[in-house]
Coordinates of C-alpha atoms and ligand atoms in Angstrom, one line a residue:
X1 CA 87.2 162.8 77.0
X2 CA 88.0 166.2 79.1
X3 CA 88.6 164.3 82.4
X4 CA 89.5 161.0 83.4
X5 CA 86.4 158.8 84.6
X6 CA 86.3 156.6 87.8
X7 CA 84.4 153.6 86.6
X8 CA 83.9 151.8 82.9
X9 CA 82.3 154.1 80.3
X10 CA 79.0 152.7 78.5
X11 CA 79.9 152.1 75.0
X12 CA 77.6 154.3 72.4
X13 CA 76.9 152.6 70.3
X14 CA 78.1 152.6 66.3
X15 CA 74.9 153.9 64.3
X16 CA 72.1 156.6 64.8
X17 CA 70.0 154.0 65.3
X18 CA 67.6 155.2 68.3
X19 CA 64.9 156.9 67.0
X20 CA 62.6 159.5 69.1
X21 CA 59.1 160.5 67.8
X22 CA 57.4 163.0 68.8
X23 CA 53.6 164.6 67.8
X24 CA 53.9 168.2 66.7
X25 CA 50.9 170.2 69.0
X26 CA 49.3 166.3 69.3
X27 CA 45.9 167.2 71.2
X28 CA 45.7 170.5 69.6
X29 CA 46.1 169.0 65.9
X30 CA 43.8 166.2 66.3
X31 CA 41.1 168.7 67.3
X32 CA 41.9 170.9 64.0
X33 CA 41.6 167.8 62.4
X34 CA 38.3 166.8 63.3
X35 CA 37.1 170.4 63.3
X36 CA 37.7 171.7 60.2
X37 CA 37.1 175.4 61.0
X38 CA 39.8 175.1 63.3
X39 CA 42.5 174.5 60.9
X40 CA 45.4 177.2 60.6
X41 CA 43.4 178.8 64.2
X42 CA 44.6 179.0 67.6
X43 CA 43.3 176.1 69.6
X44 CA 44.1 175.5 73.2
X45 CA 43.0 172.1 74.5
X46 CA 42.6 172.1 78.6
X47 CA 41.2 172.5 81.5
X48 CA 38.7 174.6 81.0
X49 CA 37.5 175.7 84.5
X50 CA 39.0 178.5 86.5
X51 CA 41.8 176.4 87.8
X52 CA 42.4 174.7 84.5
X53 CA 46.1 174.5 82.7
X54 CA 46.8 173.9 79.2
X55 CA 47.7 171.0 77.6
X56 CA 48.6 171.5 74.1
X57 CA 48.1 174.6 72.2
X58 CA 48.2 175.0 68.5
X59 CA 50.8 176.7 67.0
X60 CA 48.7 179.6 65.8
X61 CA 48.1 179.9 69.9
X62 CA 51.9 179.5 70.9
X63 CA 52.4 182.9 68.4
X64 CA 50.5 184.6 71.3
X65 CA 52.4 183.2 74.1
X66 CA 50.5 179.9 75.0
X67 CA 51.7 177.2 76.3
X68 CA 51.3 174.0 77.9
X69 CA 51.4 174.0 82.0
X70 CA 49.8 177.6 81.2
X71 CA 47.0 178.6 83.7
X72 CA 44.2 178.6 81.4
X73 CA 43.0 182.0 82.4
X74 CA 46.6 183.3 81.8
X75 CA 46.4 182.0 78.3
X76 CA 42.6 183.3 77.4
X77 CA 44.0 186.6 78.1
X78 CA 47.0 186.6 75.9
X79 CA 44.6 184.6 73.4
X80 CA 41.7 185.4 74.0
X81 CA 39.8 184.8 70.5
X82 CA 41.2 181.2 70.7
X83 CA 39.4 178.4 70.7
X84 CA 39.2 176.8 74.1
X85 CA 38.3 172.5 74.3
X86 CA 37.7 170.2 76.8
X87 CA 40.0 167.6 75.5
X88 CA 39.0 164.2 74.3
X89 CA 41.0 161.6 75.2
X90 CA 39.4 158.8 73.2
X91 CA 40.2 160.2 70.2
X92 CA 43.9 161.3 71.2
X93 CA 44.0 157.4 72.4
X94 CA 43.4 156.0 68.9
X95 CA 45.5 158.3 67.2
X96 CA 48.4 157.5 69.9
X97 CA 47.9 153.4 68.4
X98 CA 47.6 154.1 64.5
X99 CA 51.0 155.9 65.4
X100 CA 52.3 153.7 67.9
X101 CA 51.4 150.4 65.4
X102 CA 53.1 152.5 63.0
X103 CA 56.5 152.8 64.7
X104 CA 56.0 149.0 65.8
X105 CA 56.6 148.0 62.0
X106 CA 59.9 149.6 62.3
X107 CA 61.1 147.6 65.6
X108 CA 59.8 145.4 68.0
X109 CA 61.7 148.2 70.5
X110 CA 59.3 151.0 70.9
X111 CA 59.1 152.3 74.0
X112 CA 56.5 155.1 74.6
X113 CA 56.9 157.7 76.9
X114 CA 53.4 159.7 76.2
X115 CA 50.6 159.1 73.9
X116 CA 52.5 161.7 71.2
X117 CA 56.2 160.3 72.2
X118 CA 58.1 157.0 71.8
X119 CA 61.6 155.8 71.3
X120 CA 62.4 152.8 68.4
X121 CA 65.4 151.2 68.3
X122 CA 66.3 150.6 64.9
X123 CA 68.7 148.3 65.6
X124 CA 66.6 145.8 66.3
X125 CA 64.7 145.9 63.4
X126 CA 64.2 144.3 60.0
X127 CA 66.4 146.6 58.0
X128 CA 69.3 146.1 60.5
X129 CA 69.3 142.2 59.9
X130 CA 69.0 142.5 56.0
X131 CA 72.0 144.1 55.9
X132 CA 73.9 146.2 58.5
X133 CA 75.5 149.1 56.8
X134 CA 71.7 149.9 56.1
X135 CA 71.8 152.0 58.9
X136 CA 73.9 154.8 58.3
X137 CA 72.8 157.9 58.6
X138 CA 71.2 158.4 55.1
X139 CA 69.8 155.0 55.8
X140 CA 68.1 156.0 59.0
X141 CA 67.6 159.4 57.3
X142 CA 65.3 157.6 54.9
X143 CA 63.5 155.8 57.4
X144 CA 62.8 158.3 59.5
X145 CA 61.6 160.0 56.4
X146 CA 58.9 157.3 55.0
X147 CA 57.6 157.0 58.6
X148 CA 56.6 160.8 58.6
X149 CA 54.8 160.3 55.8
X150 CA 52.7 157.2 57.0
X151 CA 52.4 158.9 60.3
X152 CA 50.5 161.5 58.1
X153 CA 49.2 159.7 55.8
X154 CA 47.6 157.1 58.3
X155 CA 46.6 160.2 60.3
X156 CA 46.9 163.3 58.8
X157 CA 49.0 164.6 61.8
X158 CA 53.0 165.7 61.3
X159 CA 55.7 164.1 63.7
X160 CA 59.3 165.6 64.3
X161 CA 61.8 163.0 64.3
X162 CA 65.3 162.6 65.4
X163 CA 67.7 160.1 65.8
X164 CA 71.3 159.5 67.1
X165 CA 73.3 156.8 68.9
X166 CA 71.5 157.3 72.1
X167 CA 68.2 158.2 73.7
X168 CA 69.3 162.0 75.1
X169 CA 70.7 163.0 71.5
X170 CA 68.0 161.0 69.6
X171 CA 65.3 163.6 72.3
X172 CA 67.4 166.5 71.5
X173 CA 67.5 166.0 67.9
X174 CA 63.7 165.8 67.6
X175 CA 63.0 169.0 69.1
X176 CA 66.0 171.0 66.8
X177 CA 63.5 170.9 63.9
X178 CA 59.6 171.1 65.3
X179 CA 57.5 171.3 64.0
X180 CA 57.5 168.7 61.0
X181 CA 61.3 168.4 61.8
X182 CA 63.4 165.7 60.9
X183 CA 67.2 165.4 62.2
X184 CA 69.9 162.8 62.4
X185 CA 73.2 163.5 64.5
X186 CA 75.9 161.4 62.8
X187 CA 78.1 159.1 65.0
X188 CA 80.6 161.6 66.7
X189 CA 78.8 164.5 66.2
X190 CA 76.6 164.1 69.5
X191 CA 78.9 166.3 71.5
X192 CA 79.0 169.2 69.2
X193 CA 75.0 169.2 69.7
X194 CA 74.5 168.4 73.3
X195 CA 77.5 171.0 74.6
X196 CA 76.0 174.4 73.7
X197 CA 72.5 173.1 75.7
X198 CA 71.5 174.5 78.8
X199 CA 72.5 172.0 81.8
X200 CA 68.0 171.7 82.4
X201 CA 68.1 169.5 78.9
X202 CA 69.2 166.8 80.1
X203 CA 67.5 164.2 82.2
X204 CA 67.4 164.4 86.0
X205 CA 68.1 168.1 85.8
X206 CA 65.1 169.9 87.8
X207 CA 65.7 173.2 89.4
X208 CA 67.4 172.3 92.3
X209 CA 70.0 170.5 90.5
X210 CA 70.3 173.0 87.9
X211 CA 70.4 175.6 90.9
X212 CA 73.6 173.5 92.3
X213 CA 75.5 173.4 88.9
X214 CA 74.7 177.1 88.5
X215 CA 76.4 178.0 92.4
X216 CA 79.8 176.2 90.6
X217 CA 79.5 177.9 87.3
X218 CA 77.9 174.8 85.2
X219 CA 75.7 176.4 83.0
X220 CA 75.8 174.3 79.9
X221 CA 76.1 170.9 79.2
X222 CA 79.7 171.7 77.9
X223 CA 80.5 173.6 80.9
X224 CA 79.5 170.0 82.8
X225 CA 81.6 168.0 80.9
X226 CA 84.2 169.9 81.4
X227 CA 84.4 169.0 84.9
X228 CA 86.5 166.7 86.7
X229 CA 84.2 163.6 86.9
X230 CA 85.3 163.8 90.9
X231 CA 83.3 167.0 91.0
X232 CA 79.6 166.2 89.5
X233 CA 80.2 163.6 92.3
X234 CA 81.0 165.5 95.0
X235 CA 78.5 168.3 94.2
X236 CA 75.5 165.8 93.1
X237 CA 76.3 162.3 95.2
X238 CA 77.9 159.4 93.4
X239 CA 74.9 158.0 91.2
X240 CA 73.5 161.5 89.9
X241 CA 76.7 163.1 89.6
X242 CA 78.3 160.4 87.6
X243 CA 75.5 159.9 85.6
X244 CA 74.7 163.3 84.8
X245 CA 78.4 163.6 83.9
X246 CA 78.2 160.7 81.7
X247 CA 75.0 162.4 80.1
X248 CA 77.4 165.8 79.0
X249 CA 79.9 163.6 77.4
X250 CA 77.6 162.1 75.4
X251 CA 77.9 158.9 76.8
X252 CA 74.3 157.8 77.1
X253 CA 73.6 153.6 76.5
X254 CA 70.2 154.0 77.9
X255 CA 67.9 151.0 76.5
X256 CA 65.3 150.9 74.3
X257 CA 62.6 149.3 76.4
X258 CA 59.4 148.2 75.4
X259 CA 58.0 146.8 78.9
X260 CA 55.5 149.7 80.0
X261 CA 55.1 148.4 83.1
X262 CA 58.7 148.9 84.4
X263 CA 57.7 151.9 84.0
X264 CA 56.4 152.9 87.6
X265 CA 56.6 154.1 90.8
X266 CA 56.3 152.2 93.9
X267 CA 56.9 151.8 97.5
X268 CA 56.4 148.7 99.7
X269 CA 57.2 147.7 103.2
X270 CA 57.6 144.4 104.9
X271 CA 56.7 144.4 108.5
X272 CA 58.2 142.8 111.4
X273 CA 54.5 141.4 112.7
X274 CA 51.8 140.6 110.8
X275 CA 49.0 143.3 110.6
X276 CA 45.4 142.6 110.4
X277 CA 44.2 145.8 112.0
X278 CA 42.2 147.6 109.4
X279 CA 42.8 151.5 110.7
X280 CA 46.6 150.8 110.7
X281 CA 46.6 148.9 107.3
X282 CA 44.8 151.8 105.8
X283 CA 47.1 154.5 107.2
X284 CA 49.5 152.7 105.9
X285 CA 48.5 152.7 102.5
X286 CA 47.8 156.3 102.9
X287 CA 51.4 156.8 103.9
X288 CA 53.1 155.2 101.0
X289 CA 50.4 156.4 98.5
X290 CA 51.8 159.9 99.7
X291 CA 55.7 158.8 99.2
X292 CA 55.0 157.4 95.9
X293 CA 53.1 160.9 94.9
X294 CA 56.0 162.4 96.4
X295 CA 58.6 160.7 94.1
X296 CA 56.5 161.0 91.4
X297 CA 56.1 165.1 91.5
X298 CA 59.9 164.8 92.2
X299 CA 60.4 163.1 88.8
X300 CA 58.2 165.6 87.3
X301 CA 55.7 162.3 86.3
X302 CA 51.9 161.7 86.7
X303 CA 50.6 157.9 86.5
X304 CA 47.1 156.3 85.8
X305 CA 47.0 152.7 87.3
X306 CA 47.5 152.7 91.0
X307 CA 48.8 149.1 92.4
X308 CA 48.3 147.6 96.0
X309 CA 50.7 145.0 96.5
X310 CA 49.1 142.5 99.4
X311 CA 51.5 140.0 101.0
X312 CA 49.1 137.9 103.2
X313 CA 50.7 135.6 106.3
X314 CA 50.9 132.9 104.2
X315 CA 53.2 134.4 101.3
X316 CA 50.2 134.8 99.5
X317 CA 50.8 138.0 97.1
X318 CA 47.9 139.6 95.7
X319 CA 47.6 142.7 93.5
X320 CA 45.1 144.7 93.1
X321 CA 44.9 147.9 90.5
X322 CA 42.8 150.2 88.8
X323 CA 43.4 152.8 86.0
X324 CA 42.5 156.2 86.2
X325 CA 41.2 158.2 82.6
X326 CA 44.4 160.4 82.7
X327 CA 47.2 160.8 84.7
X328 CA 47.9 162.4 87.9
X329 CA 49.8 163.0 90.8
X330 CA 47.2 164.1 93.0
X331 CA 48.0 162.6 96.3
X332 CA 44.6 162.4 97.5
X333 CA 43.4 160.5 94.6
X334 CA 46.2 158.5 94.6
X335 CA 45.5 157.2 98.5
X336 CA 41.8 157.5 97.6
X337 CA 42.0 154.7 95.1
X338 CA 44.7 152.4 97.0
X339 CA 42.6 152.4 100.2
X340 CA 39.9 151.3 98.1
X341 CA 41.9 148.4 96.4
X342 CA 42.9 147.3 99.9
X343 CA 39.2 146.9 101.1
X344 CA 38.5 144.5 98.7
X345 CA 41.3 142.1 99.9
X346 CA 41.0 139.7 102.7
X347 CA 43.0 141.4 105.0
X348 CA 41.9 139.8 108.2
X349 CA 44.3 136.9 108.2
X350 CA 47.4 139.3 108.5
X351 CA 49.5 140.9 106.0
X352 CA 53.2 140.7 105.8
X353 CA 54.1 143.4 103.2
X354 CA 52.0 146.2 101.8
X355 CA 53.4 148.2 98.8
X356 CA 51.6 151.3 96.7
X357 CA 52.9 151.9 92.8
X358 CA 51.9 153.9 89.9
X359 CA 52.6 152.7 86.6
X360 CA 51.3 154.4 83.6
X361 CA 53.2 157.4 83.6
X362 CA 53.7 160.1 81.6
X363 CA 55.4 163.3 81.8
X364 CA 52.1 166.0 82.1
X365 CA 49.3 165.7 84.6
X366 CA 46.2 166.4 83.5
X367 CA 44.0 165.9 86.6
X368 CA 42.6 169.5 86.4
X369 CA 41.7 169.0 83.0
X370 CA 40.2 165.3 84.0
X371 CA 37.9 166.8 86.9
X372 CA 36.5 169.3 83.9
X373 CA 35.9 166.9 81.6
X374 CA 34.2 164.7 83.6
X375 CA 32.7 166.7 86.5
X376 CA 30.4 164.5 88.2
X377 CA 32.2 161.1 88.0
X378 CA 35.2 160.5 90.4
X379 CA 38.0 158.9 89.1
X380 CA 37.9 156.4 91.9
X381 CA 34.9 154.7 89.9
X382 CA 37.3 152.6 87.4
X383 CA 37.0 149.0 87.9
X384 CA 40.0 147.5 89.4
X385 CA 41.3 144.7 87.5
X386 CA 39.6 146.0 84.1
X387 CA 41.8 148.9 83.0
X388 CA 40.0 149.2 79.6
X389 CA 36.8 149.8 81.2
X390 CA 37.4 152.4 83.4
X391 CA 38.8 154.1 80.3
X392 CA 35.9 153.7 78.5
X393 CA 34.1 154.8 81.1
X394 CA 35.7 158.3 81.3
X395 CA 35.2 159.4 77.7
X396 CA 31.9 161.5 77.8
X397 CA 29.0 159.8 78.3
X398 CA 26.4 157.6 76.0
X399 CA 23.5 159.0 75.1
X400 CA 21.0 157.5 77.7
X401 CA 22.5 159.5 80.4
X402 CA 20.9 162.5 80.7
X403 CA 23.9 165.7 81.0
X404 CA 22.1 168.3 78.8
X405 CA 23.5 170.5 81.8
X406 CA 27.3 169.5 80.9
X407 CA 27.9 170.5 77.5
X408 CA 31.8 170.8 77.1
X409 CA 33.1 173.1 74.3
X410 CA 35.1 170.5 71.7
X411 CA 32.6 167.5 72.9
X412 CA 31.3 165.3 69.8
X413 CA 27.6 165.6 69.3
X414 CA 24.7 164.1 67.3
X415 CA 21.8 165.9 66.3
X416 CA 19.0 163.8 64.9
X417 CA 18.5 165.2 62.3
X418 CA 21.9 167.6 60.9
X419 CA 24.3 164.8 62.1
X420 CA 27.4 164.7 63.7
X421 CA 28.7 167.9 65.3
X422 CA 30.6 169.6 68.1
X423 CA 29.7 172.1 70.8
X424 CA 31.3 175.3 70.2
X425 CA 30.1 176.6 73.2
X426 CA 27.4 176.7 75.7
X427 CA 25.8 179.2 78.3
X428 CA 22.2 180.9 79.5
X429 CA 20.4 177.3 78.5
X430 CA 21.8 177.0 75.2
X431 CA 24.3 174.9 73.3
X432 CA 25.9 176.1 69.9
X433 CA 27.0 172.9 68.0
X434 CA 29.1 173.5 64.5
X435 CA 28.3 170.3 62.0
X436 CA 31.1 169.4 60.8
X437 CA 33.6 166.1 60.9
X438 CA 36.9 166.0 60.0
X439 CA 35.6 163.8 56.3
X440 CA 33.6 166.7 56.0
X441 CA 36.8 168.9 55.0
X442 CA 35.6 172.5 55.4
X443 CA 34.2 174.6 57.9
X444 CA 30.5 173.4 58.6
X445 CA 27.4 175.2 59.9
X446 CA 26.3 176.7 63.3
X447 CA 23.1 175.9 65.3
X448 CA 21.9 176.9 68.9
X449 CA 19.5 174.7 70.4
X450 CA 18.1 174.4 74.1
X451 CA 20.8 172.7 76.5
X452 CA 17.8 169.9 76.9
X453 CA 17.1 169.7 73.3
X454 CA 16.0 165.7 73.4
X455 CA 17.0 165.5 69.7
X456 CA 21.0 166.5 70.7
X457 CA 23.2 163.4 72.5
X458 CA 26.3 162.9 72.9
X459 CA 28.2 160.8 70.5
X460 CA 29.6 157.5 71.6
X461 CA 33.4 157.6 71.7
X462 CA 35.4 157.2 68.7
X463 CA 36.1 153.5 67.8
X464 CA 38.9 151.7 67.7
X465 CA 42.4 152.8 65.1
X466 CA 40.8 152.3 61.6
X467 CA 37.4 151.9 62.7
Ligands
MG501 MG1 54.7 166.2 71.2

């Protein structure tokens, strides 16, 4: 320790024993999975309208300066012979659980943070139990090792590992190696990694705080750490200064935790009178829905499910939600969809306390890529109450509902009579579909057809892991 603390130090604890996963180019490789003329190509999954961003690219794109949170017209003119998809969130969705299942055989602690990223606590797994000095770092080294392989087996898609004896050094470690990487950071080697980072590694940092480190000369995690606790304090406030200082020294005892649904945001107020006024109620709810946007861009989050909380006069508490088919933190979708959960309470009686959350979060946003993907149906249509639904419902469309107008490039097709394919592309009343699946194995053939070809549907979304 460089300086003296003010309070009790968390305790790290003994073993590398947190785990963190993460999908190498996840959207990007399942599509070069299921579209075998993509492999070893640049893709770009996205948006894929004019103000569209990307989401994953491929590695072969990153070589030509893609990247995610890239305005998709910047990145079709650094790549432009790249292939561009509307990405399909069905199929991410069940890879995300064969993976997710997979890493639940290790420990009951997973905690995802993303469909391609989760922590596992190894310590409260099988192998800990059986016998304890199982997890030293060969140990964990091993396990991390097998589950790269299932992961690819069970999928065919590569995941960088790491692992340490916390959370921020288990994150680190999984990005030292990607893709394909694997690392361990033995107990009491944590600070030797985290000190050469730059201070914007580690949790919490955004660019204001970074800014503020910078004005006092903090560049690098080490250069924090080496600060007087007293100082992070006084330059960052008692709770963020302290625990960003904690962060440098390594000392991170951050739990595993598997309960999604702590994860969220929220914001609720009790009043002093009961309100039954409809106008006020739902300008209240518009309020809060744009302070809970406002910490979630602040976090640098996006959510799907959006929450009412409905305290009537009688300490009745209802809740109300409905999931959204990707996250955002749009904040007029976000009061859009709470002022429609409150209308279908019985307000009229009086309400006590009124609260707005979003739960579901992840670290992208992919509303611009949502509205492309699914032009035509507001997100606001999910059924509150029925999360899986309104999930469903997103995915593109069955085949009795007519879109031969919205052909999106990467969308799964049938044709009636060549099969299963995808759109490569459309334009001028015609649709170009490439037949081939990912069983297929090689590159299939190409056909044009008339965007209203009766014989060319959509296909239904994919099934469920293993179906
Ligand atoms: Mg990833």
């Amino acid at each position: 320790m460089r300086a003296p603390a003010t309070g009790p130090l968390p305790r790290l604890r003994a073993d590398a024993s947190v785990l963190h996963a993460d999908l190498d180019a996840f959207f990007a490789s399942v599509e070069q999975l299921d579209k075998p003329s993509l492999r070893g190509k640049p893709v770009i999954v996205g948006g894929i309208g004019g103000r569209g961003v990307v989401a994953t690219a491929s590695y072969e794109a990153r070589a030509f300066g893609v990247h995610s949170a890239m305005s998709s017209v910047e990145a079709r003119a650094r790549c432009p012979h790249g292939a561009f998809l509307a990405p399909r969130f069905a199929a991410y969705r069940n890879a995300s659980a064969q993976v997710m299942a997979l890493l639940r055989e290790l420990s009951p602690l997973v905690e995802p943070l993303s469909l391609d990223e989760a922590f596992v606590d190894l310590a409260a797994g099988e192998h800990d139990r059986a016998e304890r000095q199982s997890l030293s770092p060969a140990a964990v080294e091993a396990i991390a090792g097998e589950l790269k392989a299932r992961v690819r087996q069970a999928t065919g898609l590569t995941v960088s590992v790491g692992a340490g004896t916390s959370k921020l050094v288990a994150k680190v470690a999984s990005d030292l190696d990607k893709p394909d990487g694997l690392r361990i950071v033995a107990p009491g080697e944590e600070t030797a990694l985290l000190h050469p980072l730059p201070i914007s590694q580690l949790p919490g940092v955004g660019p204001a705080t970074s800014a503020r480190l910078r004005s006092i000369g903090v560049g690098t995690v080490g250069d924090l750490a080496a600060l007087p606790e007293s100082d992070a304090v006084g330059l960052l406030g008692r709770a963020h200064g302290r625990g960003l200082w904690l962060l440098a020294q390594g000392l991170d005892d951050r739990r595993v935790t598997p309960d999604r649904e702590s994860k969220s945001v929220s914001v609720e107020d009790t009043f002093d009178v009961d309100i039954a006024d409809p106008t006020r109620l739902t300008s209240i709810v518009e309020e809060m829905a744009r302070r809970v946007v406002h910490r979630l861009r602040s976090a640098g989050l996006s959510g799907r499910t959006v929450s009412v909380k409905i305290r009537l006069q009688e300490f009745t508490t209802l809740t109300r939600s409905a999931t959204l088919p990707a996250p955002t933190d749009d904040m007029r979708a976000v009061a859009r969809l709470a002022r429609q959960l409150l209308t279908e309470a019985d307000t009229s009686g009086g309400v006590r306390l009124l609260g707005v959350g979003v739960s579901g979060l992840a670290d992208w946003t992919q509303d611009d890529l949502f509205r492309s993907l699914s032009a035509g149906d507001p997100p606001s249509a999910a059924q509150p109450g029925d999360p899986g639904d309104a999930v469903d419902r997103a995915t593109p469309a069955g085949p009795a509902e007519p879109r031969a107008a919205r052909w999106l490039p990467g969308q799964d097709v049938v044709h009636a009579d060549l099969g299963a394919g995808w759109v490569q592309g459309s334009g001028a009343g015609w649709v170009t579909v490439r037949f081939e699946t990912r069983a297929l194995g090689r590159p299939g053939p190409v056909r044009s057809f008339r965007v209203a070809d009766p014989q060319l549907t959509p296909a239904p979304p994919a099934g469920p892991p293993g179906g």
